[in-house]
mmCIF file of C-alpha atoms in Angstrom:
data_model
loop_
_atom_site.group_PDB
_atom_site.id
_atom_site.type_symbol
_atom_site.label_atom_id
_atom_site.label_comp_id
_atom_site.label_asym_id
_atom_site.label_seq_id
_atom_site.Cartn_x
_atom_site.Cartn_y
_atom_site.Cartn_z
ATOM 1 C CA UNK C 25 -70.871 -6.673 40.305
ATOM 2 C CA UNK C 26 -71.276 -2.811 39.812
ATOM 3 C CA UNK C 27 -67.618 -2.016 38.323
ATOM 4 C CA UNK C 28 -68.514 1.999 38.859
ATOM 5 C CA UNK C 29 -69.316 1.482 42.843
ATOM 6 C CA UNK C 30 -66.099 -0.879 43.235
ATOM 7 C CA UNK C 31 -63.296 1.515 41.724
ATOM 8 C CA UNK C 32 -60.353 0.037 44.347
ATOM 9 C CA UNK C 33 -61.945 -3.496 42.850
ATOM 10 C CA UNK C 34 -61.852 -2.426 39.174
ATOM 11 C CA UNK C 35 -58.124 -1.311 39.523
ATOM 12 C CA UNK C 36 -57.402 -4.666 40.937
ATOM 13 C CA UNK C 37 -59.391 -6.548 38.809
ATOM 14 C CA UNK C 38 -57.718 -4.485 35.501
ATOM 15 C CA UNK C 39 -53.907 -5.066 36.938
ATOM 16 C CA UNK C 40 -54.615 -9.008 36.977
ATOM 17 C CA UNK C 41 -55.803 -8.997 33.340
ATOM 18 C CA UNK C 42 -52.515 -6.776 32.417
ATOM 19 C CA UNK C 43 -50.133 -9.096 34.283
ATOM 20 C CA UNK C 44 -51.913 -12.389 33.027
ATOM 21 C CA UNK C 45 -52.081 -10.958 29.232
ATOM 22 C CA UNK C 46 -48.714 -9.625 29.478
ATOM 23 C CA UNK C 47 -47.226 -12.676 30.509
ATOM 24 C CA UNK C 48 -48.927 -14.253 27.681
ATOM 25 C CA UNK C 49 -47.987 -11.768 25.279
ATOM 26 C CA UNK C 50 -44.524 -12.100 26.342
ATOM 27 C CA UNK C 51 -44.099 -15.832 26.261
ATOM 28 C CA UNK C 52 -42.001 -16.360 23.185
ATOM 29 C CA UNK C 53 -38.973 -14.347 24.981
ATOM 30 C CA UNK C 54 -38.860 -17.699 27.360
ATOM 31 C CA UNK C 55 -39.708 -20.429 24.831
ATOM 32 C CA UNK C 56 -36.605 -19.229 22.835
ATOM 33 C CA UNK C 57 -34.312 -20.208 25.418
ATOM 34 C CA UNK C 58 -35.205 -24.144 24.611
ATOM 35 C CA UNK C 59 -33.793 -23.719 20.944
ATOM 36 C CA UNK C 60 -31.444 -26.478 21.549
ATOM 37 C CA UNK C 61 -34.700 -28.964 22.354
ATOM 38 C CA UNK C 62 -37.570 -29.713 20.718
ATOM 39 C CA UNK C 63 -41.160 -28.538 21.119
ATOM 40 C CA UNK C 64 -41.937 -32.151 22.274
ATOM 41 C CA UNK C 65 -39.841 -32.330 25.016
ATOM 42 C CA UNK C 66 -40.473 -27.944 26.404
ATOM 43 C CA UNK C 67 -43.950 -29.818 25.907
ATOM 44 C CA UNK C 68 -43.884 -32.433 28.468
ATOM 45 C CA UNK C 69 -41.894 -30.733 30.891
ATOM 46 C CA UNK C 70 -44.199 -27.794 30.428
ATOM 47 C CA UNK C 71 -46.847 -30.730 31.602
ATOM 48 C CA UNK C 72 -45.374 -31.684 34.307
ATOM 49 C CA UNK C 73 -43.849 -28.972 36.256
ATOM 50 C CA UNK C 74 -47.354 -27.635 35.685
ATOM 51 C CA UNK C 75 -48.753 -30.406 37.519
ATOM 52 C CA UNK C 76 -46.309 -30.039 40.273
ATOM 53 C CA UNK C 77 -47.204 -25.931 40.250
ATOM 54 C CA UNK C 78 -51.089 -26.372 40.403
ATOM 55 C CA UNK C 79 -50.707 -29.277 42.946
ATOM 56 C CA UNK C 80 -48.859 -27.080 45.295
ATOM 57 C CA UNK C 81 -51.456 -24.219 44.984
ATOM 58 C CA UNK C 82 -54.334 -27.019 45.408
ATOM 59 C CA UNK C 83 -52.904 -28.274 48.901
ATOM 60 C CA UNK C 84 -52.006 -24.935 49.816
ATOM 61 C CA UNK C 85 -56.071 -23.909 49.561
ATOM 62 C CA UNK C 86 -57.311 -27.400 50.256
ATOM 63 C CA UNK C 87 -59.123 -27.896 47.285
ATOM 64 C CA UNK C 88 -57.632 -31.149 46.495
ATOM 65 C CA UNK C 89 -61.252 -33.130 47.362
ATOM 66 C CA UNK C 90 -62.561 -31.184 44.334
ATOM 67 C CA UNK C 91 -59.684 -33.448 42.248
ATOM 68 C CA UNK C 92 -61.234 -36.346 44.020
ATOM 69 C CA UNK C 93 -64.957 -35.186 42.740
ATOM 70 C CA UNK C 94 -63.758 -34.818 39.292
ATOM 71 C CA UNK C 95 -61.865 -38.045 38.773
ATOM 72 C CA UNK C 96 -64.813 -39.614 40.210
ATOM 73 C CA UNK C 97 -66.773 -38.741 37.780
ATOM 74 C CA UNK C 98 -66.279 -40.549 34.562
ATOM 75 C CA UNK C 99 -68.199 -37.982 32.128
ATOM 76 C CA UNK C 100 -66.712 -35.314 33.386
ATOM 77 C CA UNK C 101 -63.118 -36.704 33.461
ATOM 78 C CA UNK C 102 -63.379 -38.159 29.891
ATOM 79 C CA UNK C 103 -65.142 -34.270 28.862
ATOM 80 C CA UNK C 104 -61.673 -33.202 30.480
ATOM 81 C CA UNK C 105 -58.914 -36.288 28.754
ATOM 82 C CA UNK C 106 -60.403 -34.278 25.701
ATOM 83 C CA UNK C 107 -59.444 -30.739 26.624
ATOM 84 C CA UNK C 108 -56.724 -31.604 27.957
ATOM 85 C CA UNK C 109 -55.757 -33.545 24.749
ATOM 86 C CA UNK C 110 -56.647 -29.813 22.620
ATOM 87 C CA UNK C 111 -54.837 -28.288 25.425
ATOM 88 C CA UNK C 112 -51.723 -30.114 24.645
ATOM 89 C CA UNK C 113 -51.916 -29.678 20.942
ATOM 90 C CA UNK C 114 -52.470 -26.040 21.439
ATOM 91 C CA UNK C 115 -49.482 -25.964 23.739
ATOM 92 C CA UNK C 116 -46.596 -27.982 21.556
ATOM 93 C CA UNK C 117 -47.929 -25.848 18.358
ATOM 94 C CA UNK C 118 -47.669 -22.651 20.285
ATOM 95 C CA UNK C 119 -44.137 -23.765 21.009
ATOM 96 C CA UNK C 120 -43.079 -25.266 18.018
ATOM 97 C CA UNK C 121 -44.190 -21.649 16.043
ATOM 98 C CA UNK C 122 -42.283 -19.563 18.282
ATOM 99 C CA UNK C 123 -39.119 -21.605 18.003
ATOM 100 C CA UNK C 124 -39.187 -21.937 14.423
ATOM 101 C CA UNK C 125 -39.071 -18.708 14.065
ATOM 102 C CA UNK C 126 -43.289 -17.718 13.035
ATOM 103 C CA UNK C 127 -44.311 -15.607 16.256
ATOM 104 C CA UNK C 128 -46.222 -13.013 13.999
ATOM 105 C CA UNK C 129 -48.430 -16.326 12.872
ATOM 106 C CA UNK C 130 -48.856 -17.312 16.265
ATOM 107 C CA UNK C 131 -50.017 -13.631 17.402
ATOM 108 C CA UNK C 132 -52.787 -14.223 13.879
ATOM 109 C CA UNK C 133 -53.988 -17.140 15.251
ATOM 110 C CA UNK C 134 -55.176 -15.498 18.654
ATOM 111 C CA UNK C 135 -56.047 -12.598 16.693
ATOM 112 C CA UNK C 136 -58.543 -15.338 14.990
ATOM 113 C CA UNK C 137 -59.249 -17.186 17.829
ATOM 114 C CA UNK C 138 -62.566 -14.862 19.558
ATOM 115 C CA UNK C 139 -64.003 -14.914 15.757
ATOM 116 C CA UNK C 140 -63.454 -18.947 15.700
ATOM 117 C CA UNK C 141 -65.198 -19.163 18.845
ATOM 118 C CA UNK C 142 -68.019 -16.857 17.769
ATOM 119 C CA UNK C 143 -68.214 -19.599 14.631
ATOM 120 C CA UNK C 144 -68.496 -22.459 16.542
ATOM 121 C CA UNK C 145 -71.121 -21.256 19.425
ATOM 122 C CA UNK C 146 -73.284 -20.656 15.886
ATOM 123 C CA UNK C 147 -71.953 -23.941 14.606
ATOM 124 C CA UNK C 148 -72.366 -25.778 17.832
ATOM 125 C CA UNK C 149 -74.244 -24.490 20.396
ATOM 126 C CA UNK C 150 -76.969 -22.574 17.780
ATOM 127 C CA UNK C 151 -76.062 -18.987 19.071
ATOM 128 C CA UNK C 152 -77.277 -16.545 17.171
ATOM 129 C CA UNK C 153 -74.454 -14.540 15.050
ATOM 130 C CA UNK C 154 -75.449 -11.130 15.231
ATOM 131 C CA UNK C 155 -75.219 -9.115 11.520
ATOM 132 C CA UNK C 156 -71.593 -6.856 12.795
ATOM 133 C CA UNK C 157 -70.439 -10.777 13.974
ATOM 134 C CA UNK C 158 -71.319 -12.279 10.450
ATOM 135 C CA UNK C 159 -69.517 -9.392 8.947
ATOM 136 C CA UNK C 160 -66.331 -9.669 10.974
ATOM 137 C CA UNK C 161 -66.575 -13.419 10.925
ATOM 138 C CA UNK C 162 -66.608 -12.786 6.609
ATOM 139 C CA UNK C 163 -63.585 -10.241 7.151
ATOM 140 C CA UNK C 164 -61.059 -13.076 8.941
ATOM 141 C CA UNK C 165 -61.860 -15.286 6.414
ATOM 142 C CA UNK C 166 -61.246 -12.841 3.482
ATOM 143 C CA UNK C 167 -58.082 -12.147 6.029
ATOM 144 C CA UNK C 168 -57.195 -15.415 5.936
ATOM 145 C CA UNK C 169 -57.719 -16.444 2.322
ATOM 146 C CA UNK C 170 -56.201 -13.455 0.797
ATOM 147 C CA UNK C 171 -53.261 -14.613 2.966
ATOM 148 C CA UNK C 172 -53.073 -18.118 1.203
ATOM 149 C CA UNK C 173 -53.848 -16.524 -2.011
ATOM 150 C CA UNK C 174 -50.658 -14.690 -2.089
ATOM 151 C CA UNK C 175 -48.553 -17.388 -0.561
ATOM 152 C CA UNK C 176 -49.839 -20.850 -1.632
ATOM 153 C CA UNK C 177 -49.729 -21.889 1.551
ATOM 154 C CA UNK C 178 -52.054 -22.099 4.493
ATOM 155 C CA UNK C 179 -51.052 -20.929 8.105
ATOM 156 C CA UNK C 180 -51.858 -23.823 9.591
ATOM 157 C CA UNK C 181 -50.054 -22.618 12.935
ATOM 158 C CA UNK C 182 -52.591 -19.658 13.154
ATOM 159 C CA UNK C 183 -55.188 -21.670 12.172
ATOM 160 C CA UNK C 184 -54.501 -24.416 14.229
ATOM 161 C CA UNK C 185 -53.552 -22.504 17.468
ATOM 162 C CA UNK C 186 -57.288 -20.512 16.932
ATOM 163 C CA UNK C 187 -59.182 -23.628 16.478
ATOM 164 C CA UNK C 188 -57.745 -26.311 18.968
ATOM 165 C CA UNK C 189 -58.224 -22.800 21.531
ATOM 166 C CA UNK C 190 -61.353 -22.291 20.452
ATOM 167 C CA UNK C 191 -62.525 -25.822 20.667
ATOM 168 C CA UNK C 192 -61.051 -26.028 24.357
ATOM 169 C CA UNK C 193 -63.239 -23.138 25.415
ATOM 170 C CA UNK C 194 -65.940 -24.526 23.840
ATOM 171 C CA UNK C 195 -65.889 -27.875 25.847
ATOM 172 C CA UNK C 196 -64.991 -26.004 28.870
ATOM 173 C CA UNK C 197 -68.375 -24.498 29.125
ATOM 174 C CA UNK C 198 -70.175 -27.708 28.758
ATOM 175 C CA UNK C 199 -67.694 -29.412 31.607
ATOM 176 C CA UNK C 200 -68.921 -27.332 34.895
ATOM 177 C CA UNK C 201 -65.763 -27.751 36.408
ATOM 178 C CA UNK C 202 -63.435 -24.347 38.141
ATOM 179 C CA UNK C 203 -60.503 -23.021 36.082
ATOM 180 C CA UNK C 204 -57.945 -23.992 38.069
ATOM 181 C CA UNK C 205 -59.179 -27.231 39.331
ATOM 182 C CA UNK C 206 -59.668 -28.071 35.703
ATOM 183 C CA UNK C 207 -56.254 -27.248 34.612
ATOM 184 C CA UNK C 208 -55.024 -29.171 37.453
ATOM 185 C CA UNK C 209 -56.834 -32.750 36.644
ATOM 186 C CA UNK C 210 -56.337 -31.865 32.397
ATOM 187 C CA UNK C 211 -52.395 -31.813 33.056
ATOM 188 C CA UNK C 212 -52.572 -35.109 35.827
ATOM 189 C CA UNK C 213 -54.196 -36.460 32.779
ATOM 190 C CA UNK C 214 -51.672 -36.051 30.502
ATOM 191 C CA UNK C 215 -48.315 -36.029 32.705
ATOM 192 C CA UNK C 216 -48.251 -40.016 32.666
ATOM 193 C CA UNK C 217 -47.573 -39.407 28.399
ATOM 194 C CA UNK C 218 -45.261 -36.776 29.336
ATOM 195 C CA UNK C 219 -43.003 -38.333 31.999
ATOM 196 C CA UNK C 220 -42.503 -42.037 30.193
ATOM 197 C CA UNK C 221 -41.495 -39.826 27.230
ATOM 198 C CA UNK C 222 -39.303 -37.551 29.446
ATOM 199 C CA UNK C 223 -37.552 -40.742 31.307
ATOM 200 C CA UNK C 224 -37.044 -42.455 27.710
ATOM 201 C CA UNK C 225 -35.319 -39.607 26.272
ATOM 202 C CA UNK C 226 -33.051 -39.315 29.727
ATOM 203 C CA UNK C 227 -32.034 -42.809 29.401
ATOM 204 C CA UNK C 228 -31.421 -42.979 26.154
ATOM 205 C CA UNK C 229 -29.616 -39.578 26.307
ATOM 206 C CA UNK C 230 -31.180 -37.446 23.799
ATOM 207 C CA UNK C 231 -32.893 -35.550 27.084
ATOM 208 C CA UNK C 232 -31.749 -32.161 27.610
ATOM 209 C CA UNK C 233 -32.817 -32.108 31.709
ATOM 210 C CA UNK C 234 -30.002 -32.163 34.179
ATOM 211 C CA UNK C 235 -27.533 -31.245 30.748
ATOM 212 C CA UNK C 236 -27.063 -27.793 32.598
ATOM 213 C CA UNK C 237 -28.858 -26.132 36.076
ATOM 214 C CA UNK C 238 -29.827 -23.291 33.569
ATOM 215 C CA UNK C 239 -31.938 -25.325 31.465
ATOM 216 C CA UNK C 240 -32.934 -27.369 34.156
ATOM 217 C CA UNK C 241 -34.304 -24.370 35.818
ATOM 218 C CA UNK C 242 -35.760 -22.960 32.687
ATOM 219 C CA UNK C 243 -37.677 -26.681 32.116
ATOM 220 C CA UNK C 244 -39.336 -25.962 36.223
ATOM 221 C CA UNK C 245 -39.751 -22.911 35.647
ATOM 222 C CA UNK C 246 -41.892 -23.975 32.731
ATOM 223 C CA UNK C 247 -45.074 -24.445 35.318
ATOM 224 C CA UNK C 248 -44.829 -21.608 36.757
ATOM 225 C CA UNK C 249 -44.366 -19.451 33.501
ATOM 226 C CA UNK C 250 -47.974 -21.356 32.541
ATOM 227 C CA UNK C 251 -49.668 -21.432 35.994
ATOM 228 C CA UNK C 252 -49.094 -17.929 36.890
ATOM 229 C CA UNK C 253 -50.820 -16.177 34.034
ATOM 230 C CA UNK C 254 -53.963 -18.361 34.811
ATOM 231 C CA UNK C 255 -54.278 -17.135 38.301
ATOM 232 C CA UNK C 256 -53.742 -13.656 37.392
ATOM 233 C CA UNK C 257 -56.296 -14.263 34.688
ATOM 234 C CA UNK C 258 -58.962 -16.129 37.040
ATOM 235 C CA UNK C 259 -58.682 -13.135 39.925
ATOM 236 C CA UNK C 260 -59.391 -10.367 36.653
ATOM 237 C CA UNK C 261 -61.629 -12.509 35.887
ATOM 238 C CA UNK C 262 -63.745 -12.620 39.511
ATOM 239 C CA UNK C 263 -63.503 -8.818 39.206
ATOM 240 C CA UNK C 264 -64.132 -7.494 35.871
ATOM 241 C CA UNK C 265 -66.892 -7.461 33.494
ATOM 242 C CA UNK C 266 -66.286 -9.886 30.546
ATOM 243 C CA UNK C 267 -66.879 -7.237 28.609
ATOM 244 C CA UNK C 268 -64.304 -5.096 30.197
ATOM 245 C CA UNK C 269 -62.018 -8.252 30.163
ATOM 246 C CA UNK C 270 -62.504 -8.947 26.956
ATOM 247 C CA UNK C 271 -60.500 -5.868 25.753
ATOM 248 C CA UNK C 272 -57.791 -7.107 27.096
ATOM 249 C CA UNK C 273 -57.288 -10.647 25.325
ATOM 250 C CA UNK C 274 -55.718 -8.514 22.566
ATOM 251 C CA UNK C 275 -52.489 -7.419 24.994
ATOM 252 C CA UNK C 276 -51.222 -10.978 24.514
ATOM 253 C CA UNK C 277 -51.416 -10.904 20.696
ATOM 254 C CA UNK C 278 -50.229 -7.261 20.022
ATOM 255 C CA UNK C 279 -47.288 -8.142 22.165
ATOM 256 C CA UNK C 280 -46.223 -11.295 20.429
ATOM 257 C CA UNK C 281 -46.626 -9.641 17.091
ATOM 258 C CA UNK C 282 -44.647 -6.391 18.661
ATOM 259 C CA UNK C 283 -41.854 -9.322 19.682
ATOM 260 C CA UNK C 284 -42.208 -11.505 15.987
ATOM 261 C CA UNK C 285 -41.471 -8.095 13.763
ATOM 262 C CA UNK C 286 -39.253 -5.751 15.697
ATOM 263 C CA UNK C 287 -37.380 -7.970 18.189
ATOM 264 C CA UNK C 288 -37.129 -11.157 16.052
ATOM 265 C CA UNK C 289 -37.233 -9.418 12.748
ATOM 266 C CA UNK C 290 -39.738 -11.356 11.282
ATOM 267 C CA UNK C 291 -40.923 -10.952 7.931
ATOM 268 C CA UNK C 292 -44.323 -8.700 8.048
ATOM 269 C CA UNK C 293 -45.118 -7.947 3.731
ATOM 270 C CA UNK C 294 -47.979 -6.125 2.647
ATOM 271 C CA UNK C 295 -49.658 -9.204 2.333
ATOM 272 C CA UNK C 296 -49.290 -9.526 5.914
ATOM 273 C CA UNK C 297 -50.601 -6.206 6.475
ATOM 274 C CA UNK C 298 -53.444 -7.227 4.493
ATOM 275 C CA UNK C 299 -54.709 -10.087 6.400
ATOM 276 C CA UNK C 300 -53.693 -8.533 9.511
ATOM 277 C CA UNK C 301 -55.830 -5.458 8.708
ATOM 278 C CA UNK C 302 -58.777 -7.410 8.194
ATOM 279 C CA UNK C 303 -58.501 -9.355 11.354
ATOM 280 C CA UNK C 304 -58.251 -6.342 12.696
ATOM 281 C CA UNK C 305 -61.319 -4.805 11.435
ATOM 282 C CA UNK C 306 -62.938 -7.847 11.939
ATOM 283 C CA UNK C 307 -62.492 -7.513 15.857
ATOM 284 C CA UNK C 308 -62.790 -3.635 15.409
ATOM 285 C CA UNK C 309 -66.572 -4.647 14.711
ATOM 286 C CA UNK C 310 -67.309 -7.647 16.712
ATOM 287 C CA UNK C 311 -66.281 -5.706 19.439
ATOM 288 C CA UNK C 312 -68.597 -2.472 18.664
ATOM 289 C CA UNK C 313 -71.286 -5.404 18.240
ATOM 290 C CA UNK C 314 -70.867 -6.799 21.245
ATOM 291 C CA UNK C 315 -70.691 -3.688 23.498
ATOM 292 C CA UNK C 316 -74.121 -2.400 21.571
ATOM 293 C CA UNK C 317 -75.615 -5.595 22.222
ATOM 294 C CA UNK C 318 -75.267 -5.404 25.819
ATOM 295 C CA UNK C 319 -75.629 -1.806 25.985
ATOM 296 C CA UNK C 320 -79.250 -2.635 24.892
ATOM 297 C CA UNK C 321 -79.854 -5.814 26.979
ATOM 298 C CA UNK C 322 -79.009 -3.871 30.052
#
């Protein structure tokens, strides 16, 4: 697509990426409500009301044969039981960070996360790492370890939210499977875990659904608040550039780190400011290398 002769598209295209990043961005302002549960149970009943969400949209554009096609494929559906197991672990940490109280490391793992998938298409799929991606590749690690230096610990959320990510999107290029079709079978995949673990805690009594129509709503409205984004992502997607869309994926991280220091009144020290800034020039120049290197292939 020629973005300059489609400017109506483009707009389009750019308000879809703004929506779907925004939405991510702004994420931790809904997983906050669930204080009173924990990230295990927002997990599953993100699962399965996202099930119920992507099954509605499936009928609705009769796509549900492509379900059908997938399950009937054993390669492909084991390829997907994996992703949708990284999925799941990228989910419950993403939760569990923001509701014990670490939204600025959240927003430094996605910062990470394009540089960790750079890594591991070198690592994995023998890409070649251009000299600007070695160099911001070096600067996230010197981001990162300067970070553990100073505090003796790791940030395994950030670490782990940009790896299981970046692992996901790496496996979702070798399955050849559409976005939302994929989403749809990873979560039927998983929702059989999630709903024997939702009905033991509810008859036990340690659930939370049905303890209010608030939270009850809030636990639905979990689907949508993960479905939606994904559409709106998948339409930018279908009109944009990746390279235009690829500005965007730092909307959702500048917003949760916005949310983490000034709303929640996180901590952010100079050490922070430290490993942030090199993340930051680390994407600063893997951008730059990226534009020039399909400036030139053009």
């Amino acid at each position: 697509m020629n973005e300059s002769s489609q400017p109506s598209t483009v707009r389009a295209g750019s308000l879809y990426a703004v929506l779907a990043y925004g939405a991510w961005g702004l994420l931790p302002i809904y997983w906050k409500f669930f204080q009173q549960s924990s990230p295990v149970e927002v997990l599953c009943h993100r699962m399965i009301w996202s099930l119920v969400f992507l099954t509605g949209i499936l009928l609705v554009q009769r796509r549900q044969p492509e379900v059908g096609v997938l399950l009937r494929s054993p390669k492909t559906w084991r390829l997907l039981l994996v992703t949708a197991t990284l999925l799941t672990c990228n989910w419950g940490l993403y939760i569990y960070g923001v509701n014990s109280d670490r939204v600025v490391e959240t927003s430094l793992g996605y910062f990470i996360n394009p540089l960790v998938t750079v890594l591991l298409g070198f690592v994995f799929l023998r890409e070649r790492l251009l000299r600007g991606q070695q160099i911001a590749v070096g600067l996230a690690a010197i981001g990162v370890g300067y970070f553990v230096w100073q505090f003796g610990a790791v940030p395994w959320i950030a670490l782990g939210l940009a790896f299981t990510f970046a692992f996901y999107g790496l496996l979702r290029k070798v399955v050849a499977v559409a976005p939302l079709v994929g989403l749809a079978v990873e979560t039927l995949l998983i929702t059989p875990l999630a709903l024997m673990a939702v009905s033991y805690w509810q008859v036990t009594g340690v659930g939370h659904f049905g303890e209010s129509v608030g939270l009850s709503l809030l636990f639905i409205g979990a689907g949508v608040m993960t479905s939606m984004p994904l559409l709106w992502f998948n339409n930018a997607a279908k009109r944009l550039r990746l390279s235009t869309l690829g500005f965007f994926q730092y909307v959702a991280p500048s917003i949760q780190l916005m949310l983490g220091v000034f709303l929640y009144r996180e901590p952010f020290t100079p050490t922070h400011l430290v490993t942030f800034g090199c993340i930051w020039m680390a994407l600063a120049i893997y951008s730059a290398t990226s534009l020039m290197q399909r400036s030139r292939s053009v």
